[in-house]
PDB file of C-alpha atoms in Angstrom:
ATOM      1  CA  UNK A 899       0.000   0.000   0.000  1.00 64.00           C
ATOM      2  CA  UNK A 900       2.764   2.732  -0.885  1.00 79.00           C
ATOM      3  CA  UNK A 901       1.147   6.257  -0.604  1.00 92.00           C
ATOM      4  CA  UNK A 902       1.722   8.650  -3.655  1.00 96.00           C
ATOM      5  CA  UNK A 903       1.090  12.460  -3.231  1.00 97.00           C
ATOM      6  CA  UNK A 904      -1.081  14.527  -5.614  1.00 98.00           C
ATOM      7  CA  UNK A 905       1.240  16.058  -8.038  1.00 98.00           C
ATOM      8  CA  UNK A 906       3.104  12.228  -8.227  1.00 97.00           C
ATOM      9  CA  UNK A 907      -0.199  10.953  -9.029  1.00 98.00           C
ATOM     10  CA  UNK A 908      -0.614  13.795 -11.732  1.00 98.00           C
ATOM     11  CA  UNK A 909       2.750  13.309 -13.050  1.00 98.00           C
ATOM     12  CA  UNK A 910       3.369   9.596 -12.973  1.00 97.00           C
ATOM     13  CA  UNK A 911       3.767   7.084 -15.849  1.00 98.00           C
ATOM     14  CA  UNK A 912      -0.307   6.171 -16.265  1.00 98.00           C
ATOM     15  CA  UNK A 913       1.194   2.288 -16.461  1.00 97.00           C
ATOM     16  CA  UNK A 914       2.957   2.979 -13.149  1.00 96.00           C
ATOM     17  CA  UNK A 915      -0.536   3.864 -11.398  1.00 97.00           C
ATOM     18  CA  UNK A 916      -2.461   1.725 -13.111  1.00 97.00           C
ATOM     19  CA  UNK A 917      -1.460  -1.638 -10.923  1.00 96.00           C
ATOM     20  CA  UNK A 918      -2.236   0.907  -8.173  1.00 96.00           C
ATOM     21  CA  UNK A 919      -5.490   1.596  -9.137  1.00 97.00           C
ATOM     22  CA  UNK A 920      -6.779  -1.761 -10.013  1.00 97.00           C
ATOM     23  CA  UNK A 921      -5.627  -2.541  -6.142  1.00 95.00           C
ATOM     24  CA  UNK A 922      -8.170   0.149  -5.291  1.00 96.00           C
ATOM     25  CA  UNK A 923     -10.910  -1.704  -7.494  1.00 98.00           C
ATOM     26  CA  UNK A 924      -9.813  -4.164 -10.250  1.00 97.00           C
ATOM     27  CA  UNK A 925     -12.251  -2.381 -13.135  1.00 98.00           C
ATOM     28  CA  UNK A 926      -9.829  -1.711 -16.121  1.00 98.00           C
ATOM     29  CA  UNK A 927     -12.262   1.013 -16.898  1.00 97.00           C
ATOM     30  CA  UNK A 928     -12.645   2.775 -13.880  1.00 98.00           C
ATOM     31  CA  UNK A 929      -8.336   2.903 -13.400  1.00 98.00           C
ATOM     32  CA  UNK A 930      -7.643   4.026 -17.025  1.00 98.00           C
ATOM     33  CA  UNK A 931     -10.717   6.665 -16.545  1.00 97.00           C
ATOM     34  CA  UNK A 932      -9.185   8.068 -13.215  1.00 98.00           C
ATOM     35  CA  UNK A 933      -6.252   8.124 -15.021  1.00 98.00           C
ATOM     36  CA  UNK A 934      -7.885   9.692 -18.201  1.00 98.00           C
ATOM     37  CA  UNK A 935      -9.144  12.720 -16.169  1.00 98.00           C
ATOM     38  CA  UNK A 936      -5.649  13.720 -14.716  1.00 98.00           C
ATOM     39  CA  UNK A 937      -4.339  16.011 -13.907  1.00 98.00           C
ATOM     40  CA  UNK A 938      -6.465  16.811 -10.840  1.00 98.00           C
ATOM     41  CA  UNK A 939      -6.445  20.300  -9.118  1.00 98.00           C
ATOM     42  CA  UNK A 940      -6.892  18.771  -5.539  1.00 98.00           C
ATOM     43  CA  UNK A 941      -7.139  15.579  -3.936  1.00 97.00           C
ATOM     44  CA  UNK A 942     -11.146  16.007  -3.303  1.00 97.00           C
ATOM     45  CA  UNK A 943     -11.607  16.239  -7.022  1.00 98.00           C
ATOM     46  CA  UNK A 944      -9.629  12.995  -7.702  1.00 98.00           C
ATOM     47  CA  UNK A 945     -12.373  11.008  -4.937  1.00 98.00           C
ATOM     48  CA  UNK A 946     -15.033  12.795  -6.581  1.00 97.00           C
ATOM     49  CA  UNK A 947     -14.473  11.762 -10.207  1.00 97.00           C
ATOM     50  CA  UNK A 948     -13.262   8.232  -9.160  1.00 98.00           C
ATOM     51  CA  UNK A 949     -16.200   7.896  -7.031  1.00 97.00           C
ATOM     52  CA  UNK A 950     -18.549   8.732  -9.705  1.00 96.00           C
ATOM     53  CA  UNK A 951     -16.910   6.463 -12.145  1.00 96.00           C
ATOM     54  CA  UNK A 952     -17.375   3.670  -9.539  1.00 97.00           C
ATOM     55  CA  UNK A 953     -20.840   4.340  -8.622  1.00 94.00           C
ATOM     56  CA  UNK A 954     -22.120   2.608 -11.775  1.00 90.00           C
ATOM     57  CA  UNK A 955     -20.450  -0.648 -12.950  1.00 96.00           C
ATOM     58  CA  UNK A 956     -21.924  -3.265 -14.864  1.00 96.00           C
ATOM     59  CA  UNK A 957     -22.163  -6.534 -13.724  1.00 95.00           C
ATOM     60  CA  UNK A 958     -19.334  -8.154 -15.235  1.00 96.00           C
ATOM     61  CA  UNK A 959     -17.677  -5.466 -14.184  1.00 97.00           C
ATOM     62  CA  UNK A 960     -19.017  -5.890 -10.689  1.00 97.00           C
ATOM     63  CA  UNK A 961     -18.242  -9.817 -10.845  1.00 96.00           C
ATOM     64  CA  UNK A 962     -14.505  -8.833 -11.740  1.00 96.00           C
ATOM     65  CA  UNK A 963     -13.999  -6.908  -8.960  1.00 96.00           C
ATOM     66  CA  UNK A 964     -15.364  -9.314  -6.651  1.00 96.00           C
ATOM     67  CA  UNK A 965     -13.126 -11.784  -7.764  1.00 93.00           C
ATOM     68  CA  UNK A 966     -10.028  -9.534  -6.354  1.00 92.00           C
ATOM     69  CA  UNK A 967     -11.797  -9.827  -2.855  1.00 90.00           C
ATOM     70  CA  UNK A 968     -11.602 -12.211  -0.393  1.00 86.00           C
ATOM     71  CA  UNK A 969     -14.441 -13.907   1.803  1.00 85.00           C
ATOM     72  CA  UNK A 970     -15.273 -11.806   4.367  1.00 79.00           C
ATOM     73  CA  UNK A 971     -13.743 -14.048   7.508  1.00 72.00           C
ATOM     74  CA  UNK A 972     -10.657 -14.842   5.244  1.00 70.00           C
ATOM     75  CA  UNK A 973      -7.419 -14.306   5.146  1.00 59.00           C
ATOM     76  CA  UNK A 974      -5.867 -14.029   1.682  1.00 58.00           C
ATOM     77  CA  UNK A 975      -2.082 -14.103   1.992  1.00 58.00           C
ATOM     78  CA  UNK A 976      -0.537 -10.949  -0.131  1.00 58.00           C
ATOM     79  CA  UNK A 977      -3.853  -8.902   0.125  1.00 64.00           C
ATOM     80  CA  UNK A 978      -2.908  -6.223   2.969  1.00 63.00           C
ATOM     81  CA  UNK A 979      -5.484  -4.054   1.624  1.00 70.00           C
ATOM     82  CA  UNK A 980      -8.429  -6.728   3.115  1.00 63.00           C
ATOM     83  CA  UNK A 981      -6.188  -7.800   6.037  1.00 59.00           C
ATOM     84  CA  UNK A 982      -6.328  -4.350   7.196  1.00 60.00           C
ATOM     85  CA  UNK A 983      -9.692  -4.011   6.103  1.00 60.00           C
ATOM     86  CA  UNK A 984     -10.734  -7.264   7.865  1.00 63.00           C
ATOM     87  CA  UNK A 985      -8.923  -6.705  11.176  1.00 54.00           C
ATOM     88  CA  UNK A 986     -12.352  -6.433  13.256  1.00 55.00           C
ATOM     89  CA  UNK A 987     -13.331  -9.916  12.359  1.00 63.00           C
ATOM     90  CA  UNK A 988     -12.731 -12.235  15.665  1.00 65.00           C
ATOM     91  CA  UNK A 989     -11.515 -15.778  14.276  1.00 66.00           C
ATOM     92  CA  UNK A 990     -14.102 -17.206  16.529  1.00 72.00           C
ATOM     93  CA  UNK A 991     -16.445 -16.117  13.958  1.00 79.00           C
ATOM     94  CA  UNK A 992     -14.758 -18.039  11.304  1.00 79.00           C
ATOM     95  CA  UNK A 993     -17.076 -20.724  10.906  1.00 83.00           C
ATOM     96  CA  UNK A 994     -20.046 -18.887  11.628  1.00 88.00           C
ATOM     97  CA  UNK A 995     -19.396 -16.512   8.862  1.00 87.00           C
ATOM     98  CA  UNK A 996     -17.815 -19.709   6.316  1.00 88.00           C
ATOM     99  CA  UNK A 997     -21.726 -21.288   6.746  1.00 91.00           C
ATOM    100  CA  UNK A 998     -23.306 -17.710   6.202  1.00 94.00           C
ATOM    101  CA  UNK A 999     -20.472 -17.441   3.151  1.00 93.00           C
ATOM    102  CA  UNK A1000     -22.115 -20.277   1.672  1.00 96.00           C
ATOM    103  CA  UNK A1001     -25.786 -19.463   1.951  1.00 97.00           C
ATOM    104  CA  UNK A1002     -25.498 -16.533   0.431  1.00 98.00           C
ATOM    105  CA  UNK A1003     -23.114 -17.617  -2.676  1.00 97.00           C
ATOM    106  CA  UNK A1004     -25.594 -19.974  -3.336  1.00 98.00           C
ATOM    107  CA  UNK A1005     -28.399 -17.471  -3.159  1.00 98.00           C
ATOM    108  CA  UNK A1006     -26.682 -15.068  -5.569  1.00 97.00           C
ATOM    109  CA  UNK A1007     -24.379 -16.812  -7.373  1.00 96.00           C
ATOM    110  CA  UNK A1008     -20.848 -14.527  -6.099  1.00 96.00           C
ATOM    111  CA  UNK A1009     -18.666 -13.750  -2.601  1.00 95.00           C
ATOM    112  CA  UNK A1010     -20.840 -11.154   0.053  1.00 96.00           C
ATOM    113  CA  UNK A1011     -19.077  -8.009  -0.029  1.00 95.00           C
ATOM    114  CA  UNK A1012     -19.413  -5.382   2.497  1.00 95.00           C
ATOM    115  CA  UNK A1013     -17.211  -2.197   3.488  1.00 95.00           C
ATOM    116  CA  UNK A1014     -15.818  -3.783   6.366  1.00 90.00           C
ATOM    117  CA  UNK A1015     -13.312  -1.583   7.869  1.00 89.00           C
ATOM    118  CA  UNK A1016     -14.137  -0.204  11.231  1.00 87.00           C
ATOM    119  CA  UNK A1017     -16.590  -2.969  11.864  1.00 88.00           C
ATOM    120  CA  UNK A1018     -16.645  -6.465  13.870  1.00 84.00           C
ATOM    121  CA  UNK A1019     -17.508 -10.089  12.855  1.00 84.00           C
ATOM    122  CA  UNK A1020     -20.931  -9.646  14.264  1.00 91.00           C
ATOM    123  CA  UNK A1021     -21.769  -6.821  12.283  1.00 93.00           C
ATOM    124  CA  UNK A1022     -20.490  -7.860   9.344  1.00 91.00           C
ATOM    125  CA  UNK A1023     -22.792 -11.424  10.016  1.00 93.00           C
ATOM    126  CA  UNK A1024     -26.059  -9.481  10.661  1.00 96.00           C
ATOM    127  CA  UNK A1025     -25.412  -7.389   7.753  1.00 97.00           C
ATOM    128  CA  UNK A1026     -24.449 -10.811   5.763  1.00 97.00           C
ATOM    129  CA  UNK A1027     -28.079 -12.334   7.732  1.00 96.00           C
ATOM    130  CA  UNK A1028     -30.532  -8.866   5.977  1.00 98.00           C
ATOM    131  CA  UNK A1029     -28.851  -8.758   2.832  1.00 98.00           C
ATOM    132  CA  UNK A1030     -29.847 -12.690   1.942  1.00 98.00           C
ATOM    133  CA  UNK A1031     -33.455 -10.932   2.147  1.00 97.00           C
ATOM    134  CA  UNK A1032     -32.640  -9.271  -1.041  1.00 98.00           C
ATOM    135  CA  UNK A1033     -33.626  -9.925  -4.513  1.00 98.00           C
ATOM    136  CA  UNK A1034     -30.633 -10.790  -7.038  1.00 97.00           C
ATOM    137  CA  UNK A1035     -31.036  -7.183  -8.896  1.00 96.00           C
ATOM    138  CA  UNK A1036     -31.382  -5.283  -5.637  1.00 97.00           C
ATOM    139  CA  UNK A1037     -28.313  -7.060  -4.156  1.00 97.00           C
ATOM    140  CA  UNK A1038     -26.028  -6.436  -7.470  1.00 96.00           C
ATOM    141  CA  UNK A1039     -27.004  -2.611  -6.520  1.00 96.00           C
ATOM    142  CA  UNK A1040     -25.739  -3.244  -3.206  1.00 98.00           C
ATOM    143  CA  UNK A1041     -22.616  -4.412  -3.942  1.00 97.00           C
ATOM    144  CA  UNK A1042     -22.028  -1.732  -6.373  1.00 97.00           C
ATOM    145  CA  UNK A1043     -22.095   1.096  -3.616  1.00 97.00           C
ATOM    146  CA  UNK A1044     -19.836  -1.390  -1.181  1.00 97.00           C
ATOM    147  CA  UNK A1045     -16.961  -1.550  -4.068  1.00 97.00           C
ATOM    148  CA  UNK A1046     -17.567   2.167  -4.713  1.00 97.00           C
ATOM    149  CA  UNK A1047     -17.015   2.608  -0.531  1.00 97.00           C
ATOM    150  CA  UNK A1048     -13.670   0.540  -0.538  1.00 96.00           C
ATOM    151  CA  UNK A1049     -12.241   1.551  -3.364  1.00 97.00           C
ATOM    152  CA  UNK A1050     -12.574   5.344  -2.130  1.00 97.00           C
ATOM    153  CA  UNK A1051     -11.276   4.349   0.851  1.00 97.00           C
ATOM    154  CA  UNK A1052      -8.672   2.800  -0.561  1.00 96.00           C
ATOM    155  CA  UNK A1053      -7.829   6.109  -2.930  1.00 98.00           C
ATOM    156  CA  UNK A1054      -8.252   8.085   0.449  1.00 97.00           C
ATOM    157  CA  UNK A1055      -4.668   6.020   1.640  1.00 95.00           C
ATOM    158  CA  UNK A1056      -3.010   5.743  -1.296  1.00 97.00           C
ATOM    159  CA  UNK A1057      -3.551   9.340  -2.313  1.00 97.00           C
ATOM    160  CA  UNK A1058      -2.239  11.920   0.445  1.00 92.00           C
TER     161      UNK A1058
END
């Protein structure tokens, strides 16, 4: 997770930020967009226009990026993005959350994904419990705004 500042991110080799990017969400389109739109005045402007361009993927571009994530309750060696995300979940959760896991792939066909930092295995569960409530359609929506929320995030560090 190495931290670029503004005017580095302006100035940089578009194929040196683009692995970068694709760690924030792994959408092809939305990284070479963000890129696209450089330079950027101020930081704020960069999380507005790659927020925007998140806010609205299609689904295959929504079942790409949830292949780059790991099960909530995971640990996916090399990932310190969701390790750090992930830090609130207690292991004693683990197979608690592996059995909710698997309901809801086989409800809707892909992992759960959630913004988890800042929150605990519990919530995360409950959250996992509503959302099987959902229809496939309304779900897809769901997940949309969650990658949107951790990619920002992610921009937010690797930005300063």
């Amino acid at each position: 997770m190495p931290a670029v500042n503004l005017h580095r991110f302006n100035t940089a080799p578009a194929d040196d930020l683009r692995p970068l990017l694709r760690d924030c969400l792994a959408v092809p389109r939305w990284a070479d967009e963000v890129l696209a739109m450089r330079p950027f005045a101020d930081r704020a402007t960069l999380l507005s226009v790659a927020r925007s361009r998140a806010s609205e993927l299609s689904n295959d571009e929504l079942h790409l990026a949830m292949a780059a994530h790991p099960r909530i309750g995971e640990r996916k060696d090399g990932d310190a993005w969701s390790q750090a995300e992930q830090s609130g979940v207690e292991r004693s959760l683990e197979s608690r959350l592996f059995e909710a896991n698997q309901r809801y792939e086989e409800r809707f066909g892909h992992i759960y994904l959630v913004y988890a930092s800042g929150r605990d295995g519990e919530e995360l569960l409950g959250i996992l419990e509503d959302r099987l409530g959902n229809d496939a359609a309304t779900e897809l929506r769901i997940v949309n705004g969650e990658l949107a929320k951790i990619a920002l995030r992610r921009l937010e560090l690797l930005v300063t």
